[in-house]
CSV table of C-alpha atoms in Angstrom, one decimal:
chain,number,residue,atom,x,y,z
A,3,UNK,CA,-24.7,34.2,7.0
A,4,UNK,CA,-24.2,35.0,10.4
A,5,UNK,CA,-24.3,32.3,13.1
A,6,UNK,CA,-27.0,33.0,15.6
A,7,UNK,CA,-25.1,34.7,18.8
A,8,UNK,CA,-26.8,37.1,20.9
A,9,UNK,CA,-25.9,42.4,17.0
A,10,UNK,CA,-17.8,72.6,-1.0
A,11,UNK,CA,-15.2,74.0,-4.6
A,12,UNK,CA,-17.8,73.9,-5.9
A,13,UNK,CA,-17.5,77.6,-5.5
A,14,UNK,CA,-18.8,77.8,-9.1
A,15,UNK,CA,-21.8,79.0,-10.3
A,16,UNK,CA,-23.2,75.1,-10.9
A,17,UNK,CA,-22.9,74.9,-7.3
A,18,UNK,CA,-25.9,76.1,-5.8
A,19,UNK,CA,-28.0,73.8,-7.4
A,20,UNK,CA,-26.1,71.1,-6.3
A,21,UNK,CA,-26.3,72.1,-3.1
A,22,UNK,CA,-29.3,72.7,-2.6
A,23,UNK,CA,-30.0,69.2,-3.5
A,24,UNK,CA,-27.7,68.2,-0.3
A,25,UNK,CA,-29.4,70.6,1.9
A,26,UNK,CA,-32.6,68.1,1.0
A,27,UNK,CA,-30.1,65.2,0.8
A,28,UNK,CA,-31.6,62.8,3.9
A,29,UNK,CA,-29.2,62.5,7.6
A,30,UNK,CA,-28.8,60.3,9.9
A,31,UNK,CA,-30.3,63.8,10.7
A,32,UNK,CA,-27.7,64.8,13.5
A,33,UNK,CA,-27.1,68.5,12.4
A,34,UNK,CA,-24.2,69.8,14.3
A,35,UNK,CA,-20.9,71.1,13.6
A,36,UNK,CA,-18.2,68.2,11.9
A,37,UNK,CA,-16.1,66.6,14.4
A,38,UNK,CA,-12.6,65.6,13.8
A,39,UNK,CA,-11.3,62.5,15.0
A,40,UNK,CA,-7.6,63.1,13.9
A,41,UNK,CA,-5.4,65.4,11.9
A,42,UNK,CA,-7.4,66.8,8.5
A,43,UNK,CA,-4.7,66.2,5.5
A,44,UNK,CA,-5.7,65.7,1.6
A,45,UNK,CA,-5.3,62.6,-0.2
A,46,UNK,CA,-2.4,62.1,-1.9
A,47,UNK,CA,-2.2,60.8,-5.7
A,48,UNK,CA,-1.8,56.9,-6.5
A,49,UNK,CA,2.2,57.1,-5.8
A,50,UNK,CA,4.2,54.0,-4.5
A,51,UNK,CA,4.5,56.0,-1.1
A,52,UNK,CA,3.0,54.8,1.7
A,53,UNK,CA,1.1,55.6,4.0
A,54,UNK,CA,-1.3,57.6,2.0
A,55,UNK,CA,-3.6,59.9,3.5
A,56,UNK,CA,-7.0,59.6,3.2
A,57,UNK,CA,-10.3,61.8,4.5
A,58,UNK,CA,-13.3,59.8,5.2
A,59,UNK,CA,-16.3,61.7,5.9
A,60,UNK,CA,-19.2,60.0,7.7
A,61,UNK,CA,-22.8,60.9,8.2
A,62,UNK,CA,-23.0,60.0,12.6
A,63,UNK,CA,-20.6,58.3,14.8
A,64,UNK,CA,-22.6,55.0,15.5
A,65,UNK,CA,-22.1,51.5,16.7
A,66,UNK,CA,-24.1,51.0,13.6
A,67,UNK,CA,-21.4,51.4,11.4
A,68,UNK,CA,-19.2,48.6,13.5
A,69,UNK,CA,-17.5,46.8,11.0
A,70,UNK,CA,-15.9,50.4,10.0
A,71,UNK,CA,-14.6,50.8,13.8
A,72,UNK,CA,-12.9,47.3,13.4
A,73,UNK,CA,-11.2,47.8,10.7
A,74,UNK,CA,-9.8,51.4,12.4
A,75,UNK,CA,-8.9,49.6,15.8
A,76,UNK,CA,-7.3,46.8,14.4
A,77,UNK,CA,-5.5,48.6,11.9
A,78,UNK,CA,-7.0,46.8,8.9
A,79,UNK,CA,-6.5,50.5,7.6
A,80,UNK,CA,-2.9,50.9,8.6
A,81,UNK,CA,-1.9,47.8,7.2
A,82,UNK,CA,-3.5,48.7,3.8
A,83,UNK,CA,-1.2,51.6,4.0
A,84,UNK,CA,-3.9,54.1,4.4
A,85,UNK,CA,-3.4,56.8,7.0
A,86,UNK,CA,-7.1,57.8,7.6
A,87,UNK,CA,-9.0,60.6,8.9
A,88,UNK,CA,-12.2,60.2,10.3
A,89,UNK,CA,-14.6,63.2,10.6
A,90,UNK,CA,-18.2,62.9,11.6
A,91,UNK,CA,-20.3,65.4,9.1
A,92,UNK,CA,-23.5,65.0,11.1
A,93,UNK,CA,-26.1,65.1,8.1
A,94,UNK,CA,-25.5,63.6,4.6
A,95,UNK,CA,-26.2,67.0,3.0
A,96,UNK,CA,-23.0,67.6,5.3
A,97,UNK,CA,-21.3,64.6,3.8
A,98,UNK,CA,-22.0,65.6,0.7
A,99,UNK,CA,-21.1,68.9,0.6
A,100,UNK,CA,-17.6,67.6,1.9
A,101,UNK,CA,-17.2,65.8,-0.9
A,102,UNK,CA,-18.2,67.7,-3.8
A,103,UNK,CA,-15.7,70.5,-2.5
A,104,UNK,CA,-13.0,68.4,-1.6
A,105,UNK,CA,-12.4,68.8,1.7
A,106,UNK,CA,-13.3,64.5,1.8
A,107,UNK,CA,-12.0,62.2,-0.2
A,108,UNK,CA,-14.7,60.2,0.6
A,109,UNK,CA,-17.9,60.2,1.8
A,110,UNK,CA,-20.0,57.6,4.2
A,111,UNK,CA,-23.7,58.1,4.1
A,112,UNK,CA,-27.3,57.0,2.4
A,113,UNK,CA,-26.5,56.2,-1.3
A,114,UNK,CA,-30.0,58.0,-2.0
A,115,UNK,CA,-27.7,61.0,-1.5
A,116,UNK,CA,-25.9,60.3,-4.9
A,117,UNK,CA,-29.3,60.2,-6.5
A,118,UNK,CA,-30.5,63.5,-5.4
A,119,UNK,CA,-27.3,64.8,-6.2
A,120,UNK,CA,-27.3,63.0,-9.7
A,121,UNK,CA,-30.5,64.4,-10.3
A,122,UNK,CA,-29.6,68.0,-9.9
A,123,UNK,CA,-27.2,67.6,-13.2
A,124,UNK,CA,-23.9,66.8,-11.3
A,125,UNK,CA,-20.5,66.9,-13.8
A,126,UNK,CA,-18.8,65.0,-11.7
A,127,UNK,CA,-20.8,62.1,-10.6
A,128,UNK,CA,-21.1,60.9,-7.1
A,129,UNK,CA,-20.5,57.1,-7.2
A,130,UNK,CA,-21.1,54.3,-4.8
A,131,UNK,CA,-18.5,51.6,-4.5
A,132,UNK,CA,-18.7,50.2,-1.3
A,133,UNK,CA,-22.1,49.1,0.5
A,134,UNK,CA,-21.9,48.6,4.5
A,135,UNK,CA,-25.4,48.2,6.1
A,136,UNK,CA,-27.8,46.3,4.8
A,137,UNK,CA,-30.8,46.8,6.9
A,138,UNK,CA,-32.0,50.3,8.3
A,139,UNK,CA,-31.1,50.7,12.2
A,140,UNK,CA,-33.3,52.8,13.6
A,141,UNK,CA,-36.3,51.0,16.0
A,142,UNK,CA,-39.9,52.0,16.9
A,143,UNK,CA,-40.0,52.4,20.9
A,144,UNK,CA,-43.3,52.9,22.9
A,145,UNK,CA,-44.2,53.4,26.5
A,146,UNK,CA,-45.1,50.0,27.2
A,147,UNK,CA,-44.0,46.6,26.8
A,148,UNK,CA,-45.7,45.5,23.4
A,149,UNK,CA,-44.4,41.1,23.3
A,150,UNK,CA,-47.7,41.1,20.5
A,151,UNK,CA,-47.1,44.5,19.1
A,152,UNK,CA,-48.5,44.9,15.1
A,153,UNK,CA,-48.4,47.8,12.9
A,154,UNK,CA,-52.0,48.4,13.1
A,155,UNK,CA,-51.6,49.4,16.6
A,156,UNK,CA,-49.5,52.7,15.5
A,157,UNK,CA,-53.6,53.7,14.0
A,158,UNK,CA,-54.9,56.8,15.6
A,159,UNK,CA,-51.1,57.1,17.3
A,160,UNK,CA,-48.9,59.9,17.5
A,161,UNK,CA,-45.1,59.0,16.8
A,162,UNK,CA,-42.2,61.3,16.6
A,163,UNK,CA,-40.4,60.9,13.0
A,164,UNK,CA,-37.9,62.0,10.8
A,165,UNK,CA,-37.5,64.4,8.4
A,166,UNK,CA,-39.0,64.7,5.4
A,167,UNK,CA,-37.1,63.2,2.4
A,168,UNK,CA,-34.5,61.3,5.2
A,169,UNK,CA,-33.9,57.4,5.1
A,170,UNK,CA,-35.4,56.9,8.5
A,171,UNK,CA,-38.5,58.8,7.7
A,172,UNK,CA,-39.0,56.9,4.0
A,173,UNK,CA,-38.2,53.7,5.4
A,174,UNK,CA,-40.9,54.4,8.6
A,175,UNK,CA,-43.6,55.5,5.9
A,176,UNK,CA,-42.6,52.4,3.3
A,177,UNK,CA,-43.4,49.9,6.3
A,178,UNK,CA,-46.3,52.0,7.3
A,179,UNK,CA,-47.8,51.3,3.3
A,180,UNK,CA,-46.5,47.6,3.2
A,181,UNK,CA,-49.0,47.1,5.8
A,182,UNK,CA,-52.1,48.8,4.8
A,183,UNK,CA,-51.4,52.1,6.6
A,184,UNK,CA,-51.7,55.7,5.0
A,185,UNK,CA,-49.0,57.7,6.8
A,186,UNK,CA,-51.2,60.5,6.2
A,187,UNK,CA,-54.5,59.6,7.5
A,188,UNK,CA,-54.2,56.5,9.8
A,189,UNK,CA,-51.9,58.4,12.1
A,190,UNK,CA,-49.5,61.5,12.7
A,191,UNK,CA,-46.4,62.1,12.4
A,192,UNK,CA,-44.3,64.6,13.9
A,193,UNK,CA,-41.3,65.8,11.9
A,194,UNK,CA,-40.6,68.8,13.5
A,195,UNK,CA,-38.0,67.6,15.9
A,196,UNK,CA,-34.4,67.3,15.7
A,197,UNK,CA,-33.1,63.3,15.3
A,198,UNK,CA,-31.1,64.3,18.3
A,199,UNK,CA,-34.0,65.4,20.3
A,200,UNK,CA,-36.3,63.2,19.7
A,201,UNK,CA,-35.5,60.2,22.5
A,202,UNK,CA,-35.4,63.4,25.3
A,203,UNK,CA,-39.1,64.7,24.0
A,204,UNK,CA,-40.5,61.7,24.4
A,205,UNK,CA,-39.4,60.7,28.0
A,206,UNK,CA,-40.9,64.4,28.7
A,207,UNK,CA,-43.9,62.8,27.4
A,208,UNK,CA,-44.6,63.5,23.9
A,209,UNK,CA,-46.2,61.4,21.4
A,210,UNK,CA,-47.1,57.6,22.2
A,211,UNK,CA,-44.2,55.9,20.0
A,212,UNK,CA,-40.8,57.3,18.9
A,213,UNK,CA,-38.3,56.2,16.2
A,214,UNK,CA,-35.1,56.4,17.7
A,215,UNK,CA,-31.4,54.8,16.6
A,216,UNK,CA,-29.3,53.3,19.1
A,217,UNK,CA,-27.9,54.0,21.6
A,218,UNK,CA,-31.3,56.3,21.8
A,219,UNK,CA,-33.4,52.9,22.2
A,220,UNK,CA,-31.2,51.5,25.0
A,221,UNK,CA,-31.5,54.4,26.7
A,222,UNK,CA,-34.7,54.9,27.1
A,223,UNK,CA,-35.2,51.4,28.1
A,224,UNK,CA,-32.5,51.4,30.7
A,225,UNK,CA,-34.3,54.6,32.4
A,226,UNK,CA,-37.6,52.7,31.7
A,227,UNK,CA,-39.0,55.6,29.6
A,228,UNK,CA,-39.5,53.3,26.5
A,229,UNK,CA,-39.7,49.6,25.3
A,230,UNK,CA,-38.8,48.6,21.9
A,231,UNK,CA,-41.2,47.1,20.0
A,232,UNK,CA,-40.5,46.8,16.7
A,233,UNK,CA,-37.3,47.3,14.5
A,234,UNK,CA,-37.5,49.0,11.5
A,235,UNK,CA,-34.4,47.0,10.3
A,236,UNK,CA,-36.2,43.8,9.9
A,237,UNK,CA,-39.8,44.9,8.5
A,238,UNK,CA,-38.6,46.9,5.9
A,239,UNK,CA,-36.6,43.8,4.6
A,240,UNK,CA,-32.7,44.4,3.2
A,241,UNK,CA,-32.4,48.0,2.4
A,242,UNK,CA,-29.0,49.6,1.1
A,243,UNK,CA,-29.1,51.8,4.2
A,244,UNK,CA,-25.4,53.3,4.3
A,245,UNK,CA,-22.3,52.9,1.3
A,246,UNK,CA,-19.4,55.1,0.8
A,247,UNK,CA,-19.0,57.2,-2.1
A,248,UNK,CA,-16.6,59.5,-4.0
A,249,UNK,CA,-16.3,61.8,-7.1
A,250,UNK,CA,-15.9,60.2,-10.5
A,251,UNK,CA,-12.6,62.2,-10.5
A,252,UNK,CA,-11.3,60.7,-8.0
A,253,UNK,CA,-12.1,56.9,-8.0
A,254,UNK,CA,-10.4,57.4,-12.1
A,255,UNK,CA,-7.4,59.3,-10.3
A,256,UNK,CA,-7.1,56.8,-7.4
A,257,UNK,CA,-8.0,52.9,-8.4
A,258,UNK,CA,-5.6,51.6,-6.0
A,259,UNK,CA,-6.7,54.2,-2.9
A,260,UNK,CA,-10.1,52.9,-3.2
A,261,UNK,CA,-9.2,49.3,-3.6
A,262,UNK,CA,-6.6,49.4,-0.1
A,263,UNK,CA,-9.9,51.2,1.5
A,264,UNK,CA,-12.4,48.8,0.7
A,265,UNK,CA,-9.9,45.8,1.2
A,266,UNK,CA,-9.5,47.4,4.6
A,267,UNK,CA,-12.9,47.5,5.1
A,268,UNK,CA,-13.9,44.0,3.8
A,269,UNK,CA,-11.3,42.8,7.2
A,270,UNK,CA,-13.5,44.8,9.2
A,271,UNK,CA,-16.6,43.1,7.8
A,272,UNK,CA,-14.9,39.5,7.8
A,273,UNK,CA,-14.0,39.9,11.3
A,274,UNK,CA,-17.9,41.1,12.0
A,275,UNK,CA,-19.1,37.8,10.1
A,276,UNK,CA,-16.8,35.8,12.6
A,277,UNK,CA,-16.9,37.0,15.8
A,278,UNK,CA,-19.5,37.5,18.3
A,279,UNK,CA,-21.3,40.8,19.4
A,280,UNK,CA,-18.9,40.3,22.9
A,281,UNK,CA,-15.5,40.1,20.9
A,282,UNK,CA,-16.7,43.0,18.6
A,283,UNK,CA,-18.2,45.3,21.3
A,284,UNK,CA,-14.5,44.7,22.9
A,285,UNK,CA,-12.7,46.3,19.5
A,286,UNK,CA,-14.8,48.9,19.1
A,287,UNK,CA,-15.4,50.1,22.5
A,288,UNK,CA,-12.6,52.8,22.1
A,289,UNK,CA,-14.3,54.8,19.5
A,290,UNK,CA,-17.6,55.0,22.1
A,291,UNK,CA,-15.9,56.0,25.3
A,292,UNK,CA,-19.0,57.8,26.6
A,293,UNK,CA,-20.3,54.4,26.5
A,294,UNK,CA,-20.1,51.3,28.6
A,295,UNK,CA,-19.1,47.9,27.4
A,296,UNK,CA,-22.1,46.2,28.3
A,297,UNK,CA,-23.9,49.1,26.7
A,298,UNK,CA,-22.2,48.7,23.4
A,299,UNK,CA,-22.5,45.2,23.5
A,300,UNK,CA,-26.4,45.1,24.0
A,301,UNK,CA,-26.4,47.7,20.8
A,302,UNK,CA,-24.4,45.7,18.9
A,303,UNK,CA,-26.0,42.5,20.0
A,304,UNK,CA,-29.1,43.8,18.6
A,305,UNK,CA,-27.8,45.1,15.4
A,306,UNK,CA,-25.9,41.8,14.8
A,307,UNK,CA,-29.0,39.6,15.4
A,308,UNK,CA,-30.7,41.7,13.0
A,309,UNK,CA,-28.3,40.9,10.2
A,310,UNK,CA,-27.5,44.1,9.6
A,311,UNK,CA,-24.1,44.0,8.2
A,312,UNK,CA,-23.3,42.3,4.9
A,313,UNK,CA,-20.7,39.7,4.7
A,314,UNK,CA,-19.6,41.6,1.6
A,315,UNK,CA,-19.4,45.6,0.4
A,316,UNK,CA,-20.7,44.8,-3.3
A,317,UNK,CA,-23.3,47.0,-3.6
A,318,UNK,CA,-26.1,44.8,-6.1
A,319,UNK,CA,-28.8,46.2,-8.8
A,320,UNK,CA,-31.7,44.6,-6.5
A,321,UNK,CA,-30.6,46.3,-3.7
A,322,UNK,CA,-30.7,50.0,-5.8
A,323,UNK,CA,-33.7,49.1,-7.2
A,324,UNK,CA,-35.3,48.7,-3.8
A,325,UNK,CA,-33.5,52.1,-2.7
A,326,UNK,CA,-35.4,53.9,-5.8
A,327,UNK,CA,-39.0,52.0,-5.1
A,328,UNK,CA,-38.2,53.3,-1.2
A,329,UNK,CA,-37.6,57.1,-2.7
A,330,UNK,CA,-40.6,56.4,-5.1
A,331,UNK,CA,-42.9,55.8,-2.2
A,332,UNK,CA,-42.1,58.9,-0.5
A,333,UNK,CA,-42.5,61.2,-3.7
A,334,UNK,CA,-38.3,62.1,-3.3
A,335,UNK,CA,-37.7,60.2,-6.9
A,336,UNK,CA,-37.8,62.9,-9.6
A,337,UNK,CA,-37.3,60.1,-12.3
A,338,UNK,CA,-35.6,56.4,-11.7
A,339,UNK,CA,-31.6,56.5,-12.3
A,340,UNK,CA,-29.7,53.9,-14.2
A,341,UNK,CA,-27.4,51.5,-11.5
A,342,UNK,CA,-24.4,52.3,-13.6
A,343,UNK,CA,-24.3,55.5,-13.6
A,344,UNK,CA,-24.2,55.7,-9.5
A,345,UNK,CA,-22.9,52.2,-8.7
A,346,UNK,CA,-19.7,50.3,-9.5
A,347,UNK,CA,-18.7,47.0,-7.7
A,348,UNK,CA,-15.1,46.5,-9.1
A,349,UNK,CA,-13.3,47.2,-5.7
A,350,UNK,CA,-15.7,45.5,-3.6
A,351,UNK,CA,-16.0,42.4,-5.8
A,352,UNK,CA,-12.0,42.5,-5.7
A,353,UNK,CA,-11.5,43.2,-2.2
A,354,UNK,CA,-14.2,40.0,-1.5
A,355,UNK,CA,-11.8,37.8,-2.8
């Protein structure tokens, strides 16, 4: 545990089933066009070459995701021999799609994602080996200063959500019912408004509370438009937020790609586990440029007090139970799917060790 410091393809005709299910798959709901952090090249086969190049395709560019940006900026990757390409898909359903066509090797986004997919009769399963977050990140901000703020207080409220069938928006309604509240009746919810929009509509004054991620919630407390008052994170408990993912295909074509990536990764989340929110904010800053140091290390200060990221990527039954219960909840769960068929922990459990 941490100490406690201040943190397509599928051209074919089974296609449009399957992606439909991604166009409903839940986002960190950013819908915009990808964005390419370096050169695109395809994965190459398990050879003795090296480097090996390798597309990652992730669902936002966050500070959320820090233990990723580590292992990028101090070349946990390189060293791995991996030569990696980072785009930013902006949606799962984008994620997604760029895996089941190809054009990622891997994907980095809500493992609910798999399910849906799953569920819509996949041939070539969508599997989860790597878990990052551990808690969601996204915090309920209100006008005021709230220090004795409670659930019940969101009764008769308007709040600006998420979409419909998205992580942020399940896990906001599975809080709302853990504590006696009907997300129906006791209160409404707006979903009509872009995750990206949402922090800008309410400092123009709509709705009474707002679920925003960071750096949304810093944001609007720096311009003193907001306060944060609760985080979603903690009071919905340890929630297989975010894991990366790949086609069967390729995890049986590529053991020892997947195994350099999550060993790469596991440095990222080691050095995470040992280092404060300062020294971490410090590494990471150059993928955040837009953002100022003592900015990023406020964010990451509150997602590392938080316990947000696990000190391991082995992705555990009880966890993907809880996932299914949260999908359950929100009516998203056609029928409950088996942990081995979307889950396998061989590379994290190796690369933990």
């Amino acid at each position: 545990m941490k100490k406690n410091f201040i943190s397509l393809l599928f051209v074919s005709a089974i296609t449009v089933g399957l992606l439909s299910a991604c166009s409903s798959a839940p986002a960190d709901d950013n819908a915009t066009n990808p964005k390419t952090e370096t050169v695109t090249s395809q994965a190459n086969h398990d050879t003795n070459s090296s480097p090996v190049s390798v597309t990652l395709n992730e669902v936002a560019h966050s500070i959320f995701y820090a233990p990723q940006y580590v292992a990028i900026e101090n070349g946990y990757f390189a060293d791995e021999g991996i030569n990696l390409t980072l785009v930013t898909g902006f949606g799962a359903d984008k994620v997604m799609t760029a895996v089941l066509s190809g054009e990622a090797d891997i994907g980095f986004m809500g493992s609910e994602s798999s399910i849906y997919t799953y569920q819509e009769g996949a041939n070539d399963v969508i599997k989860n080996f790597a878990q990052l977050t551990q808690r969601a990140g996204n915090f309920l901000v209100a006008r005021e200063e709230m220090p004795d703020f409670s659930w019940d207080d969101l009764k008769g409220k308007d709040v600006l959500g998420g979409r419909k069938g998205g992580m942020p928006e399940m896990v906001f309604e599975y809080i709302l019912k853990k504590n006696g509240i009907n997300p129906q009746k006791d209160l409404s919810i707006n979903q009509s408004i872009d995750f990206g929009s949402t922090a800008a509509a309410f400092s123009g004054g709509q709705a009474d509370y707002t679920i925003e991620f960071e750096p949304s919630a810093t944001a609007l407390e720096a311009e003193n438009s907001g306060y944060v008052v609760a985080s979603l994170g903690v009071d919905s408990g340890y929630v297989p937020y975010t894991a990366y993912s790949a086609k069967t295909s390729y995890l049986n074509a590529n053991p020892n790609i997947i195994q350099k990536f999550t060993n790469a990764l596991q440095k990222g989340m080691d050095f995470v586990q040992s280092h404060t929110p300062e020294e971490i904010a410090k590494v990471i800053a150059p993928q955040f440029k837009e953002t100022d140091l003592a900015t990023i290390t406020t964010i990451v200060s509150r997602y590392y007090e938080q316990d947000t990221w696990k000190s391991d990527l082995i992705f555990n039954e009880e966890s993907f139970n809880l996932l299914q219960d949260i999908l359950e909840n929100s009516g998203e769960l056609k029928e409950r799917v088996p942990y081995e068929e979307l889950v396998t922990t061989t590379f994290a459990k190796k690369a933990a060790h």
